[in-house]
Short mmCIF file of C-alpha atoms and ligand atoms in Angstrom, two decimals:
data_model
loop_
_atom_site.label_atom_id
_atom_site.label_comp_id
_atom_site.label_asym_id
_atom_site.label_seq_id
_atom_site.Cartn_x
_atom_site.Cartn_y
_atom_site.Cartn_z
CA MET A 182 -99.17 -11.43 11.56
CA GLU A 183 -99.41 -14.16 9.24
CA LEU A 184 -99.86 -17.41 10.03
CA ILE A 185 -98.71 -20.08 6.90
CA VAL A 186 -99.94 -23.90 8.00
CA LEU A 187 -96.15 -25.94 6.96
CA GLY A 188 -98.23 -29.54 7.54
CA CYS A 189 -101.91 -29.85 9.67
CA SER A 190 -102.45 -33.67 9.98
CA GLY A 191 -103.05 -34.70 13.51
CA SER A 192 -101.32 -37.39 15.34
CA GLY A 193 -98.71 -38.21 12.00
CA ALA A 194 -97.86 -37.24 8.44
CA GLY A 195 -101.02 -38.04 5.65
CA PRO A 196 -100.59 -38.55 2.03
CA HIS A 197 -101.93 -34.83 1.93
CA SER A 198 -99.72 -33.04 4.67
CA PRO A 199 -96.62 -33.25 6.75
CA ALA A 200 -97.96 -33.71 10.61
CA SER A 201 -98.12 -30.46 12.66
CA GLY A 202 -96.05 -27.02 12.14
CA TYR A 203 -97.28 -23.25 11.56
CA LEU A 204 -94.54 -20.53 10.23
CA VAL A 205 -95.95 -16.93 12.03
CA ARG A 206 -94.60 -13.45 10.70
CA ALA A 207 -94.95 -10.56 12.54
CA GLY A 208 -93.01 -7.62 10.79
CA ASP A 209 -89.41 -9.13 10.29
CA THR A 210 -90.15 -11.86 12.89
CA SER A 211 -90.50 -15.73 12.34
CA LEU A 212 -91.07 -18.33 13.91
CA VAL A 213 -92.11 -21.47 14.56
CA LEU A 214 -94.66 -23.33 16.68
CA ASP A 215 -94.42 -26.94 16.54
CA LEU A 216 -92.02 -29.32 13.93
CA GLY A 217 -93.37 -32.55 13.16
CA ASN A 218 -92.52 -34.65 10.90
CA GLY A 219 -92.38 -33.42 7.17
CA ALA A 220 -92.02 -29.94 8.62
CA PHE A 221 -88.83 -28.84 8.22
CA GLY A 222 -89.18 -29.95 4.10
CA ALA A 223 -92.56 -27.50 3.51
CA LEU A 224 -90.49 -24.24 5.37
CA GLN A 225 -88.26 -24.82 3.06
CA ARG A 226 -90.79 -24.02 0.55
CA HIS A 227 -91.49 -20.49 2.31
CA MET A 228 -88.31 -19.24 4.32
CA ASP A 229 -84.48 -19.78 4.65
CA PRO A 230 -84.28 -22.31 8.01
CA PHE A 231 -81.29 -19.18 8.62
CA ASP A 232 -83.82 -16.37 9.09
CA LEU A 233 -85.68 -18.14 12.15
CA ASP A 234 -85.87 -16.43 15.20
CA ALA A 235 -87.24 -18.99 17.72
CA LEU A 236 -89.58 -21.96 17.50
CA VAL A 237 -91.90 -23.08 19.64
CA LEU A 238 -92.73 -26.13 20.92
CA SER A 239 -95.99 -26.54 22.33
CA HIS A 240 -94.84 -30.38 23.94
CA LEU A 241 -92.63 -33.21 22.98
CA HIS A 242 -95.47 -35.63 21.20
CA PRO A 243 -92.66 -36.49 17.79
CA ASP A 244 -95.45 -35.24 15.83
CA HIS A 245 -95.24 -31.80 17.19
CA CYS A 246 -90.78 -32.12 17.13
CA ALA A 247 -89.54 -35.15 15.53
CA ASP A 248 -87.81 -32.53 12.85
CA VAL A 249 -86.03 -30.52 15.11
CA SER A 250 -83.31 -33.15 14.27
CA GLY A 251 -83.29 -31.83 10.48
CA LEU A 252 -83.14 -28.48 12.15
CA ILE A 253 -79.99 -29.46 14.23
CA VAL A 254 -78.76 -30.86 11.24
CA HIS A 255 -79.11 -27.68 8.18
CA GLN A 256 -77.74 -24.77 11.00
CA ARG A 257 -74.74 -27.15 11.81
CA TYR A 258 -74.12 -28.50 8.68
CA HIS A 259 -75.71 -26.47 5.73
CA PRO A 260 -72.63 -25.05 3.43
CA ASP A 261 -73.09 -21.62 4.18
CA GLY A 262 -74.15 -22.09 7.77
CA PRO A 263 -73.90 -22.43 10.86
CA GLY A 264 -76.23 -20.85 11.88
CA LYS A 265 -77.02 -17.78 14.63
CA VAL A 266 -78.40 -19.32 18.31
CA VAL A 267 -82.07 -19.93 18.16
CA PRO A 268 -84.00 -19.40 20.97
CA LEU A 269 -86.17 -22.37 21.58
CA HIS A 270 -88.87 -22.03 24.14
CA GLY A 271 -90.51 -25.69 25.13
CA PRO A 272 -91.68 -28.03 28.42
CA THR A 273 -89.47 -28.60 30.87
CA GLU A 274 -87.96 -31.19 29.51
CA THR A 275 -86.96 -29.62 25.75
CA GLU A 276 -83.09 -29.96 25.97
CA VAL A 277 -83.06 -33.49 27.48
CA ARG A 278 -85.58 -35.03 24.80
CA LEU A 279 -84.12 -32.89 21.55
CA ALA A 280 -80.44 -34.29 22.25
CA VAL A 281 -81.96 -37.87 22.83
CA ALA A 282 -83.47 -37.61 19.78
CA TYR A 283 -80.59 -36.58 17.52
CA ALA A 284 -77.91 -38.60 19.27
CA PRO A 285 -78.29 -42.41 18.18
CA SER A 286 -75.79 -43.70 20.20
CA SER A 287 -75.66 -43.50 23.60
CA ASP A 288 -72.08 -42.71 24.35
CA GLU A 289 -73.97 -39.86 21.44
CA ARG A 290 -76.08 -38.55 23.96
CA VAL A 291 -73.86 -38.13 26.77
CA ALA A 292 -71.64 -35.97 24.60
CA THR A 293 -74.60 -34.21 22.92
CA ASP A 294 -74.53 -30.42 24.12
CA LEU A 295 -77.09 -28.46 21.81
CA SER A 296 -76.15 -25.37 22.83
CA ASP A 297 -74.28 -23.92 19.57
CA VAL A 298 -77.85 -24.31 17.83
CA PHE A 299 -80.75 -23.25 20.35
CA THR A 300 -80.88 -21.11 23.61
CA TYR A 301 -83.58 -22.99 26.14
CA ARG A 302 -86.63 -20.87 27.70
CA PRO A 303 -88.94 -23.39 28.93
CA PHE A 304 -92.20 -22.43 29.38
CA ALA A 305 -92.34 -22.30 33.36
CA GLN A 306 -90.38 -19.70 33.50
CA GLY A 307 -93.40 -17.66 32.70
CA PRO A 308 -94.35 -15.27 29.81
CA GLY A 309 -91.37 -14.42 27.09
CA ALA A 310 -90.52 -12.71 23.65
CA ILE A 311 -89.92 -13.11 20.62
CA GLY A 312 -88.67 -9.28 19.05
CA PRO A 313 -91.70 -7.28 19.16
CA VAL A 314 -93.79 -10.82 19.72
CA ALA A 315 -95.43 -11.66 23.81
CA LEU A 316 -95.35 -14.66 24.19
CA THR A 317 -98.04 -16.58 27.27
CA SER A 318 -98.23 -20.07 27.15
CA ALA A 319 -100.88 -21.81 29.57
CA PRO A 320 -100.51 -25.11 30.44
CA VAL A 321 -103.22 -27.81 28.64
CA ASP A 322 -104.97 -31.22 29.56
CA HIS A 323 -102.62 -33.60 27.84
CA PRO A 324 -101.31 -36.97 29.16
CA CYS A 325 -97.85 -34.95 28.52
CA GLU A 326 -96.53 -31.93 29.42
CA ALA A 327 -98.35 -29.34 27.42
CA TYR A 328 -98.91 -26.12 26.52
CA GLY A 329 -101.35 -23.73 24.68
CA ILE A 330 -99.64 -20.47 23.22
CA ARG A 331 -100.79 -17.19 22.98
CA LEU A 332 -98.86 -15.04 20.33
CA GLU A 333 -99.72 -11.13 20.11
CA HIS A 334 -98.21 -7.83 18.01
CA GLU A 335 -99.78 -4.38 17.28
CA GLY A 336 -102.99 -5.70 18.93
CA ARG A 337 -103.14 -8.59 16.78
CA SER A 338 -103.58 -11.95 18.87
CA LEU A 339 -103.06 -15.04 17.96
CA VAL A 340 -103.80 -18.73 19.76
CA TYR A 341 -102.45 -21.78 19.00
CA SER A 342 -103.92 -25.17 21.38
CA GLY A 343 -101.18 -27.91 20.48
CA ASP A 344 -102.79 -30.88 21.54
CA THR A 345 -105.37 -30.64 24.01
CA GLY A 346 -108.95 -31.86 26.18
CA PRO A 347 -111.31 -29.29 26.28
CA CYS A 348 -109.83 -26.85 29.51
CA ARG A 349 -110.71 -24.06 31.20
CA GLU A 350 -106.80 -23.25 30.78
CA LEU A 351 -107.74 -23.02 26.98
CA VAL A 352 -110.77 -21.31 26.90
CA GLU A 353 -108.39 -18.20 28.73
CA LEU A 354 -105.59 -18.06 27.71
CA ALA A 355 -108.08 -17.45 24.30
CA ARG A 356 -110.30 -15.28 25.45
CA GLY A 357 -110.66 -12.93 23.56
CA ALA A 358 -108.40 -13.52 20.56
CA ASP A 359 -108.34 -12.90 16.40
CA VAL A 360 -107.54 -15.84 15.73
CA LEU A 361 -107.63 -19.30 17.77
CA LEU A 362 -105.76 -22.38 15.86
CA CYS A 363 -107.45 -24.93 17.58
CA GLU A 364 -106.61 -28.69 17.16
CA SER A 365 -110.10 -31.01 16.36
CA THR A 366 -107.91 -34.24 16.31
CA TRP A 367 -112.42 -36.62 16.63
CA SER A 368 -115.89 -36.41 16.69
CA ASP A 369 -117.85 -35.95 19.20
CA GLY A 370 -118.96 -39.34 22.02
CA PRO A 371 -118.89 -40.44 25.19
CA GLU A 372 -116.32 -42.83 23.80
CA ARG A 373 -113.60 -40.24 24.54
CA PRO A 374 -110.99 -40.71 26.78
CA PRO A 375 -111.02 -37.20 28.95
CA GLY A 376 -107.63 -35.66 29.29
CA VAL A 377 -106.06 -36.18 25.32
CA HIS A 378 -107.71 -34.34 22.46
CA LEU A 379 -110.82 -33.11 21.03
CA SER A 380 -113.27 -33.04 19.53
CA GLY A 381 -114.70 -30.47 16.92
CA ARG A 382 -117.83 -30.10 18.54
CA GLN A 383 -115.04 -28.89 21.57
CA ALA A 384 -113.07 -26.99 19.69
CA GLY A 385 -115.71 -24.61 19.19
CA ARG A 386 -116.86 -24.64 22.38
CA THR A 387 -113.87 -24.00 23.37
CA ALA A 388 -113.31 -21.06 20.62
CA ARG A 389 -117.00 -19.62 21.84
CA GLU A 390 -117.09 -19.48 25.53
CA ALA A 391 -113.49 -17.65 25.20
CA GLY A 392 -115.33 -15.09 22.64
CA VAL A 393 -112.19 -15.17 19.73
CA GLU A 394 -113.56 -13.74 16.12
CA ARG A 395 -112.15 -16.46 14.26
CA LEU A 396 -111.37 -20.61 14.12
CA LEU A 397 -109.41 -22.50 12.90
CA LEU A 398 -109.11 -25.75 13.07
CA THR A 399 -105.90 -28.26 12.64
CA HIS A 400 -104.65 -31.83 13.62
CA VAL A 401 -107.00 -33.76 11.56
CA PRO A 402 -105.58 -37.05 11.57
CA ALA A 403 -105.70 -38.46 8.25
CA TRP A 404 -107.51 -41.31 9.52
CA ALA A 405 -110.81 -38.62 10.63
CA ASP A 406 -113.09 -36.61 8.44
CA GLY A 407 -111.86 -33.04 8.14
CA PRO A 408 -115.75 -32.10 7.08
CA ALA A 409 -117.26 -33.58 9.90
CA LEU A 410 -115.56 -32.18 12.86
CA LEU A 411 -115.54 -28.81 10.52
CA ALA A 412 -119.70 -29.06 10.98
CA GLU A 413 -119.86 -29.99 14.97
CA ALA A 414 -117.93 -27.07 15.58
CA ARG A 415 -119.66 -25.31 13.49
CA GLU A 416 -122.79 -26.50 15.38
CA GLU A 417 -120.86 -24.55 18.29
CA PHE A 418 -119.35 -21.78 17.61
CA SER A 419 -121.26 -18.40 14.52
CA GLY A 420 -117.96 -16.88 14.30
CA PRO A 421 -116.15 -18.23 10.52
CA THR A 422 -114.65 -21.30 11.23
CA GLU A 423 -112.29 -24.02 8.44
CA LEU A 424 -110.59 -25.69 8.09
CA VAL A 425 -106.56 -24.94 7.37
CA VAL A 426 -104.42 -26.36 4.73
CA PRO A 427 -100.88 -27.49 3.61
CA ASP A 428 -99.30 -24.32 2.69
CA GLY A 429 -102.03 -21.85 3.34
CA HIS A 430 -101.64 -18.01 4.53
CA TYR A 431 -104.18 -17.14 7.24
CA THR A 432 -103.12 -13.17 7.65
CA ILE A 433 -104.27 -12.70 11.64
ZN1 ZN B 696 -100.33 -34.70 18.67
ZN1 ZN B 697 -99.61 -34.73 21.35
#
């Protein structure tokens, strides 16, 4: 598999990166994990959106799904369209929330039906597949319904934390993975609220406890000190660890 970072700025787009979005290629299959502010523009640098095989949304905070509205417009109204119907794996409320985000007026919301663009596959239905890629998910610890996601293809595995505080569910989901793409939003400290995000230290600890091969840190907000979060993670996890960068390619 190949991971291409569309955006990795935590909690919103920053001056140097869109918000969260990741393109994963596995053989001829292309899927996107999250599509936050600005990530759809970056996606068009790396592929023709009409070739997208699936969209996977970890949760419905805008920094992870705001650009789905742009994808809808592209699929419907691009001169070469309409695009094919794309499977969309997400939380329970995905269908209604995307309709509200897309339709500006209450009349339009009632009439909005996105079934020409997406087929919904809630995570609650259990494990799924995107072509040859096996998808499993686990609920993680965030203020809204949120999931960590594990993708497996030809014996290789990528686990994405989404947004979460420290939790056993993420450790178990990431057990033995080749790569853990893990959020690291703030520095470690007792004042941090529980059940929201991971510090660099907690991301490193998660990687160590799960026994992953490699740790990729993401979701660093524009105001945070990325190298300091990386140093925290490296104190906990001795395997290869780095901060991802926009447009970075990572082979799994
Ligand atoms: Zn976020
Ligand atoms: Zn969030």
